[in-house]
Amino acid sequence: MAETILTVEDLKKYFPIESGIFKRTVGHVKAVDGVSFEIKKGEAFGLVGESGCGKSTTGRMIMRLIEPTSGRIVFCGKDLTAMDKKALRKTRKDIQMIFQDPFASLDPRYTVERIIEEPMIVHRLGSKAERKKRVRELLEVVGLSSYHAKRYPHQFSGGQRQRIGIARALAVNPKLIIADEPVSALDVSIQAQVINLLQDLQKQFDLTFLFIAHDLSVVHHFSDRVGVMYLGRMVEVAESSELYRNPKHPYTNALLSSVPIPDPDYQYDSEELAGDVPNPIDPPKGCAFHTRCPVAMDICRKTRPELKEVAPGHLTACHLYNN
Ligand SMILES: Nc1ncnc2c1ncn2[C@@H]1O[C@H](COP(=O)(O)OP(=O)(O)OP(=O)(O)O)[C@@H](O)[C@H]1O
Ligand SMILES: [Mg+2]
């Protein structure tokens, strides 16, 4: 059994909503509302769910770019939420991020070399000559060429820029890479190439990934396990193939039928997902999904179902599976 690299426990982020000149807090956006999961070393964990369900906020809390409201993040046995600034700075090297928008995430004033070198400079790794050498290796690793080093981001296409972002993330040999919708800004024809690259790199360097996407078909190929979020909560976690063949939660089922995966072995009740995602400022009582659930029962309107194991390694938060 591989060791656990990341454990997220009951993580919450409530963004305050302020009003008036005194910035009085008038309510909270419950962006993440009690999320728990773990990632094993060498695993690719996919996080999916509709827009606004709290995927990016979860990823950014793990990066400590956003301060959690409560909960614990344990990375390589250390509690990130209890770390002082200095310890945190050291740990940051081990968690790198690949961003959604390869146009906004690369500084246009810097050469590709400087961009990829940046995290090595920040973490004081290697001499100047060693860093330059590493940049050239990394460019080859991500399918670009060493002569690209002296160019600027605007000279590259979206797919190439994302490769530069990937090289930058790899530069400091991170233990965990958080990829937040790394291909959704790219042309469909380019998406598969970048996904394939990430998959190759994962195997080649035994990388651990948190892969965020709302397109289930993307996550399906990439991930060993998948977590499904709805309105700030985790509603289902299972091995990827198990989740796709045997979804337990009605929300997962609805997501799957809205993004059919071309495989005759898979069959879903084609229940369309009705209505909009409720407002995270005032989420529904009980199960947050009950307002859109085709099989909601009385208890769903009153009691929030806990995430629990319903088959080996398969967790879901749904009253259908209580007894
Ligand atoms: N800084 C913030 N202040 C207030 N509310 C925020 C802030 N950041 C995010 N939110 C809200 O928190 C909720 C979750 O946002 P988040 O970006 O985590 O969702 P997401 O699942 O990544 O969505 P998408 O698929 O669109 O990227 C949304 O309702 C969003 O409007
Ligand atoms: Mg997001």
Short mmCIF file of C-alpha atoms and ligand atoms in Angstrom, two decimals:
data_model
loop_
_atom_site.label_atom_id
_atom_site.label_comp_id
_atom_site.label_asym_id
_atom_site.label_seq_id
_atom_site.Cartn_x
_atom_site.Cartn_y
_atom_site.Cartn_z
CA MET A 1 0.00 0.00 0.00
CA ALA A 2 1.44 3.35 -1.04
CA GLU A 3 1.95 5.94 1.66
CA THR A 4 -0.49 8.81 1.99
CA ILE A 5 1.03 12.09 0.84
CA LEU A 6 -1.90 14.40 1.46
CA THR A 7 -4.78 14.22 3.90
CA VAL A 8 -7.49 16.86 3.86
CA GLU A 9 -9.78 16.77 6.88
CA ASP A 10 -13.09 18.59 7.16
CA LEU A 11 -11.69 21.56 5.26
CA LYS A 12 -13.85 24.68 5.14
CA LYS A 13 -13.66 28.08 3.53
CA TYR A 14 -16.35 30.61 4.27
CA PHE A 15 -15.72 33.85 2.39
CA PRO A 16 -17.23 36.78 4.28
CA ILE A 17 -19.66 39.00 2.40
CA GLU A 18 -19.14 42.57 3.51
CA SER A 19 -21.50 45.44 3.13
CA GLY A 20 -21.58 49.20 3.70
CA ILE A 21 -18.79 51.59 4.57
CA PHE A 22 -18.05 49.76 7.82
CA LYS A 23 -17.59 46.51 5.93
CA ARG A 24 -19.95 44.71 8.23
CA THR A 25 -20.06 40.98 7.54
CA VAL A 26 -23.59 40.24 6.41
CA GLY A 27 -23.14 36.60 5.48
CA HIS A 28 -20.73 34.02 4.11
CA VAL A 29 -20.15 32.22 0.84
CA LYS A 30 -19.71 28.63 1.93
CA ALA A 31 -17.26 27.86 -0.88
CA VAL A 32 -15.88 24.73 0.76
CA ASP A 33 -17.96 23.25 3.53
CA GLY A 34 -16.33 20.23 5.12
CA VAL A 35 -14.27 18.41 2.50
CA SER A 36 -12.18 15.34 3.36
CA PHE A 37 -10.04 13.13 1.13
CA GLU A 38 -6.55 11.74 0.85
CA ILE A 39 -4.06 11.23 -1.93
CA LYS A 40 -1.47 8.44 -2.01
CA LYS A 41 2.05 8.85 -3.29
CA GLY A 42 2.19 8.42 -7.07
CA GLU A 43 -1.56 8.69 -7.43
CA ALA A 44 -3.55 10.98 -9.70
CA PHE A 45 -6.63 12.15 -7.84
CA GLY A 46 -9.29 13.89 -9.91
CA LEU A 47 -11.60 16.50 -8.40
CA VAL A 48 -14.74 17.23 -10.39
CA GLY A 49 -17.99 19.10 -10.08
CA GLU A 50 -19.95 21.95 -11.66
CA SER A 51 -18.66 25.51 -11.77
CA GLY A 52 -18.62 27.16 -8.34
CA CYS A 53 -18.66 23.96 -6.27
CA GLY A 54 -15.36 24.86 -4.58
CA LYS A 55 -12.72 22.92 -6.53
CA SER A 56 -10.29 25.81 -7.03
CA THR A 57 -10.78 27.05 -3.48
CA THR A 58 -9.88 23.56 -2.23
CA GLY A 59 -6.74 23.49 -4.42
CA ARG A 60 -5.72 26.99 -3.39
CA MET A 61 -6.12 26.15 0.30
CA ILE A 62 -3.79 23.19 -0.13
CA MET A 63 -1.30 25.57 -1.78
CA ARG A 64 -1.99 27.90 1.15
CA LEU A 65 -2.81 30.68 -1.28
CA ILE A 66 -6.12 30.90 0.60
CA GLU A 67 -6.33 30.62 4.38
CA PRO A 68 -8.78 27.89 5.43
CA THR A 69 -11.62 28.83 7.76
CA SER A 70 -11.18 25.50 9.53
CA GLY A 71 -10.04 21.95 8.97
CA ARG A 72 -6.66 20.27 8.58
CA ILE A 73 -4.29 19.75 5.66
CA VAL A 74 -1.61 17.17 6.39
CA PHE A 75 1.13 16.97 3.78
CA CYS A 76 3.92 14.38 4.11
CA GLY A 77 2.99 13.89 7.75
CA LYS A 78 3.09 17.61 8.58
CA ASP A 79 0.10 19.78 9.39
CA LEU A 80 0.25 22.66 6.90
CA THR A 81 -2.49 24.51 8.72
CA ALA A 82 -0.34 24.72 11.87
CA MET A 83 2.94 25.71 10.18
CA ASP A 84 4.68 29.03 10.70
CA LYS A 85 5.68 31.15 7.69
CA LYS A 86 9.23 29.84 7.48
CA ALA A 87 8.29 26.17 7.52
CA LEU A 88 5.53 26.90 5.06
CA ARG A 89 7.93 28.55 2.64
CA LYS A 90 10.07 25.41 2.62
CA THR A 91 7.10 23.13 2.11
CA ARG A 92 5.81 25.28 -0.75
CA LYS A 93 8.58 23.91 -2.92
CA ASP A 94 7.04 20.47 -2.66
CA ILE A 95 3.61 21.56 -3.91
CA GLN A 96 3.48 23.20 -7.32
CA MET A 97 0.55 24.35 -9.37
CA ILE A 98 -0.36 24.28 -13.03
CA PHE A 99 -2.90 26.96 -13.79
CA GLN A 100 -5.91 27.04 -16.03
CA ASP A 101 -5.00 30.04 -18.14
CA PRO A 102 -1.59 29.74 -19.81
CA PHE A 103 -1.97 33.30 -21.10
CA ALA A 104 -2.41 34.93 -17.69
CA SER A 105 -0.08 32.67 -15.71
CA LEU A 106 3.19 33.43 -17.55
CA ASP A 107 4.73 36.86 -17.01
CA PRO A 108 5.00 38.43 -20.50
CA ARG A 109 8.09 40.46 -19.51
CA TYR A 110 10.26 37.44 -18.88
CA THR A 111 11.94 34.96 -21.18
CA VAL A 112 10.88 31.34 -21.00
CA GLU A 113 14.19 30.57 -19.36
CA ARG A 114 13.57 33.09 -16.60
CA ILE A 115 10.01 31.87 -16.08
CA ILE A 116 11.03 28.23 -15.67
CA GLU A 117 14.03 29.20 -13.56
CA GLU A 118 11.97 31.33 -11.18
CA PRO A 119 10.94 28.64 -8.66
CA MET A 120 14.56 27.42 -8.52
CA ILE A 121 15.69 30.97 -7.73
CA VAL A 122 12.98 31.41 -5.10
CA HIS A 123 14.01 28.19 -3.39
CA ARG A 124 17.74 28.79 -3.94
CA LEU A 125 18.38 25.63 -5.92
CA GLY A 126 21.55 25.12 -7.93
CA SER A 127 24.09 27.53 -9.37
CA LYS A 128 23.18 29.79 -12.25
CA ALA A 129 24.78 27.39 -14.74
CA GLU A 130 22.99 24.40 -13.22
CA ARG A 131 19.67 26.18 -13.40
CA LYS A 132 20.16 27.09 -17.06
CA LYS A 133 21.04 23.50 -17.82
CA ARG A 134 17.96 22.27 -15.99
CA VAL A 135 15.74 24.71 -17.90
CA ARG A 136 16.97 23.27 -21.17
CA GLU A 137 16.37 19.71 -20.00
CA LEU A 138 12.89 20.63 -18.82
CA LEU A 139 12.03 22.20 -22.16
CA GLU A 140 12.85 18.91 -23.86
CA VAL A 141 10.94 16.94 -21.23
CA VAL A 142 7.75 18.86 -21.97
CA GLY A 143 8.13 18.51 -25.73
CA LEU A 144 9.64 21.91 -26.52
CA SER A 145 13.22 22.64 -27.57
CA SER A 146 16.13 24.09 -25.68
CA TYR A 147 16.40 26.92 -28.20
CA HIS A 148 12.99 28.15 -27.01
CA ALA A 149 14.62 29.33 -23.77
CA LYS A 150 15.37 32.84 -24.99
CA ARG A 151 11.92 33.51 -26.35
CA TYR A 152 8.99 35.28 -24.71
CA PRO A 153 5.56 33.82 -23.87
CA HIS A 154 3.76 35.76 -26.63
CA GLN A 155 5.77 33.82 -29.21
CA PHE A 156 4.03 30.60 -28.23
CA SER A 157 0.62 29.06 -28.80
CA GLY A 158 -1.71 28.21 -25.91
CA GLY A 159 -0.67 24.56 -25.85
CA GLN A 160 3.02 25.48 -25.90
CA ARG A 161 2.50 27.98 -23.10
CA GLN A 162 0.87 25.32 -21.01
CA ARG A 163 3.95 23.16 -21.61
CA ILE A 164 6.06 26.04 -20.29
CA GLY A 165 3.81 26.19 -17.21
CA ILE A 166 4.28 22.45 -16.75
CA ALA A 167 8.07 22.79 -17.05
CA ARG A 168 7.99 25.52 -14.42
CA ALA A 169 5.96 23.32 -12.07
CA LEU A 170 8.43 20.45 -12.53
CA ALA A 171 11.53 22.62 -12.05
CA VAL A 172 11.84 22.11 -8.30
CA ASN A 173 10.92 18.39 -8.26
CA PRO A 174 7.66 18.82 -6.37
CA LYS A 175 6.06 15.96 -4.44
CA LEU A 176 2.55 17.07 -5.38
CA ILE A 177 1.28 18.94 -8.42
CA ILE A 178 -2.08 20.65 -8.33
CA ALA A 179 -3.39 21.11 -11.85
CA ASP A 180 -6.46 23.35 -11.85
CA GLU A 181 -8.28 22.77 -15.14
CA PRO A 182 -4.96 22.71 -17.01
CA VAL A 183 -6.53 22.17 -20.43
CA SER A 184 -9.91 23.87 -20.30
CA ALA A 185 -8.56 27.10 -21.83
CA LEU A 186 -7.03 25.22 -24.77
CA ASP A 187 -8.46 24.25 -28.14
CA VAL A 188 -10.06 20.83 -28.04
CA SER A 189 -7.50 19.53 -30.55
CA ILE A 190 -4.67 20.56 -28.23
CA GLN A 191 -6.26 19.31 -25.00
CA ALA A 192 -5.49 15.65 -25.64
CA GLN A 193 -1.84 16.41 -26.39
CA VAL A 194 -1.37 18.22 -23.09
CA ILE A 195 -3.24 15.53 -21.15
CA ASN A 196 -1.05 12.88 -22.78
CA LEU A 197 2.04 14.83 -21.82
CA LEU A 198 0.89 15.06 -18.20
CA GLN A 199 0.14 11.37 -18.19
CA ASP A 200 3.59 10.51 -19.58
CA LEU A 201 5.27 12.76 -17.04
CA GLN A 202 3.29 11.21 -14.24
CA LYS A 203 4.53 7.75 -15.15
CA GLN A 204 8.06 8.86 -15.95
CA PHE A 205 8.62 10.78 -12.70
CA ASP A 206 6.15 8.98 -10.45
CA LEU A 207 4.36 12.27 -9.79
CA THR A 208 1.40 12.75 -7.51
CA PHE A 209 -1.41 14.84 -8.93
CA LEU A 210 -4.49 16.64 -7.77
CA PHE A 211 -6.23 17.15 -11.07
CA ILE A 212 -9.16 19.56 -11.07
CA ALA A 213 -11.66 19.61 -13.92
CA HIS A 214 -15.32 19.86 -14.57
CA ASP A 215 -15.20 17.66 -17.60
CA LEU A 216 -15.49 14.10 -16.33
CA SER A 217 -14.19 12.60 -19.54
CA VAL A 218 -10.86 14.38 -19.04
CA VAL A 219 -10.51 13.19 -15.46
CA HIS A 220 -11.54 9.67 -16.34
CA HIS A 221 -8.44 8.98 -18.39
CA PHE A 222 -6.09 10.76 -16.12
CA SER A 223 -7.09 9.78 -12.62
CA ASP A 224 -6.69 6.69 -10.48
CA ARG A 225 -9.37 7.92 -8.12
CA VAL A 226 -11.97 10.64 -8.45
CA GLY A 227 -13.77 12.84 -5.93
CA VAL A 228 -17.03 14.49 -6.91
CA MET A 229 -17.91 17.80 -5.28
CA TYR A 230 -21.27 19.46 -5.02
CA LEU A 231 -21.80 22.87 -3.41
CA GLY A 232 -18.67 22.80 -1.28
CA ARG A 233 -18.97 19.17 -0.22
CA MET A 234 -17.58 15.86 -1.36
CA VAL A 235 -20.46 13.63 -2.39
CA GLU A 236 -18.60 10.64 -3.80
CA VAL A 237 -15.07 9.23 -3.90
CA ALA A 238 -14.08 6.05 -5.72
CA GLU A 239 -11.56 4.50 -8.04
CA SER A 240 -11.98 6.03 -11.46
CA SER A 241 -13.26 2.95 -13.28
CA GLU A 242 -15.54 2.04 -10.37
CA LEU A 243 -16.99 5.54 -10.29
CA TYR A 244 -17.72 5.50 -13.99
CA ARG A 245 -19.17 2.02 -14.10
CA ASN A 246 -21.00 2.11 -10.83
CA PRO A 247 -21.81 5.65 -9.69
CA LYS A 248 -23.67 5.68 -6.37
CA HIS A 249 -24.64 9.29 -5.85
CA PRO A 250 -27.52 10.64 -7.97
CA TYR A 251 -25.43 13.75 -8.66
CA THR A 252 -22.54 11.70 -10.06
CA ASN A 253 -25.00 9.79 -12.14
CA ALA A 254 -26.43 13.00 -13.54
CA LEU A 255 -22.95 14.36 -14.29
CA LEU A 256 -22.05 11.19 -16.12
CA SER A 257 -25.15 11.18 -18.23
CA SER A 258 -24.52 14.80 -19.21
CA VAL A 259 -21.00 13.93 -20.40
CA PRO A 260 -21.38 10.52 -22.01
CA ILE A 261 -18.20 8.51 -22.24
CA PRO A 262 -18.06 6.52 -25.44
CA ASP A 263 -17.93 3.01 -24.09
CA PRO A 264 -20.72 0.48 -24.57
CA ASP A 265 -19.89 -1.12 -21.21
CA TYR A 266 -21.01 1.98 -19.37
CA GLN A 267 -24.67 2.54 -18.76
CA TYR A 268 -26.31 5.34 -16.89
CA ASP A 269 -29.87 6.27 -16.23
CA SER A 270 -30.06 9.28 -18.47
CA GLU A 271 -31.50 11.56 -15.86
CA GLU A 272 -30.97 15.17 -16.92
CA LEU A 273 -29.65 17.47 -14.24
CA ALA A 274 -32.55 19.84 -13.65
CA GLY A 275 -32.30 23.38 -12.32
CA ASP A 276 -29.34 25.49 -11.27
CA VAL A 277 -26.78 25.04 -8.53
CA PRO A 278 -28.25 26.63 -5.37
CA ASN A 279 -26.60 29.71 -3.88
CA PRO A 280 -23.62 28.77 -1.65
CA ILE A 281 -24.52 31.69 0.63
CA ASP A 282 -27.61 29.81 1.72
CA PRO A 283 -27.22 26.17 0.72
CA PRO A 284 -30.26 23.87 1.10
CA LYS A 285 -30.73 22.16 4.45
CA GLY A 286 -30.08 18.45 4.71
CA CYS A 287 -28.47 17.05 1.58
CA ALA A 288 -27.45 20.08 -0.51
CA PHE A 289 -28.40 18.18 -3.67
CA HIS A 290 -31.99 17.39 -2.64
CA THR A 291 -33.46 20.34 -4.58
CA ARG A 292 -32.29 18.78 -7.85
CA CYS A 293 -32.27 15.11 -6.94
CA PRO A 294 -34.67 12.89 -8.89
CA VAL A 295 -34.95 10.42 -6.00
CA ALA A 296 -34.98 12.77 -2.99
CA MET A 297 -36.71 11.38 0.09
CA ASP A 298 -38.06 13.09 3.21
CA ILE A 299 -34.89 12.56 5.20
CA CYS A 300 -32.82 14.26 2.47
CA ARG A 301 -34.56 17.55 3.16
CA LYS A 302 -33.76 17.34 6.88
CA THR A 303 -30.52 15.52 7.56
CA ARG A 304 -27.19 15.96 5.87
CA PRO A 305 -25.81 12.58 4.82
CA GLU A 306 -22.26 11.79 5.90
CA LEU A 307 -19.64 10.61 3.43
CA LYS A 308 -19.19 6.92 4.19
CA GLU A 309 -17.89 3.76 2.61
CA VAL A 310 -20.63 1.85 0.80
CA ALA A 311 -18.40 -0.62 -1.06
CA PRO A 312 -14.67 -1.28 -0.66
CA GLY A 313 -12.89 2.01 -1.36
CA HIS A 314 -16.11 3.59 -2.57
CA LEU A 315 -17.50 6.44 -0.48
CA THR A 316 -20.69 8.37 -0.95
CA ALA A 317 -22.80 10.85 0.99
CA CYS A 318 -26.34 9.76 0.18
CA HIS A 319 -29.26 8.51 2.27
CA LEU A 320 -30.07 5.90 -0.36
CA TYR A 321 -27.20 3.86 1.03
CA ASN A 322 -28.10 4.12 4.71
CA ASN A 323 -29.25 0.53 5.31
N1 LIG B 1 -12.36 35.40 -3.00
C1 LIG B 1 -13.65 35.03 -2.97
N2 LIG B 1 -14.57 35.78 -2.32
C2 LIG B 1 -15.86 35.42 -2.28
N3 LIG B 1 -16.37 34.32 -2.87
C3 LIG B 1 -15.50 33.54 -3.56
C4 LIG B 1 -14.10 33.85 -3.64
N4 LIG B 1 -13.50 32.89 -4.40
C5 LIG B 1 -14.47 32.03 -4.75
N5 LIG B 1 -15.66 32.41 -4.25
C6 LIG B 1 -16.95 31.70 -4.39
O1 LIG B 1 -16.77 30.41 -3.86
C7 LIG B 1 -17.47 29.43 -4.62
C8 LIG B 1 -16.51 28.37 -5.08
O2 LIG B 1 -15.62 28.93 -6.02
P1 LIG B 1 -14.46 28.08 -6.75
O3 LIG B 1 -13.71 29.02 -7.60
O4 LIG B 1 -13.70 27.33 -5.71
O5 LIG B 1 -15.30 27.06 -7.61
P2 LIG B 1 -14.82 26.05 -8.77
O6 LIG B 1 -15.41 24.73 -8.44
O7 LIG B 1 -13.35 26.13 -8.94
O8 LIG B 1 -15.56 26.63 -10.05
P3 LIG B 1 -15.07 26.68 -11.60
O9 LIG B 1 -15.35 25.33 -12.15
O10 LIG B 1 -15.94 27.73 -12.19
O11 LIG B 1 -13.62 27.03 -11.61
C9 LIG B 1 -18.16 30.20 -5.74
O12 LIG B 1 -19.47 30.47 -5.33
C10 LIG B 1 -17.35 31.47 -5.83
O13 LIG B 1 -18.14 32.53 -6.31
MG MG B 2 -12.11 26.70 -10.50
#
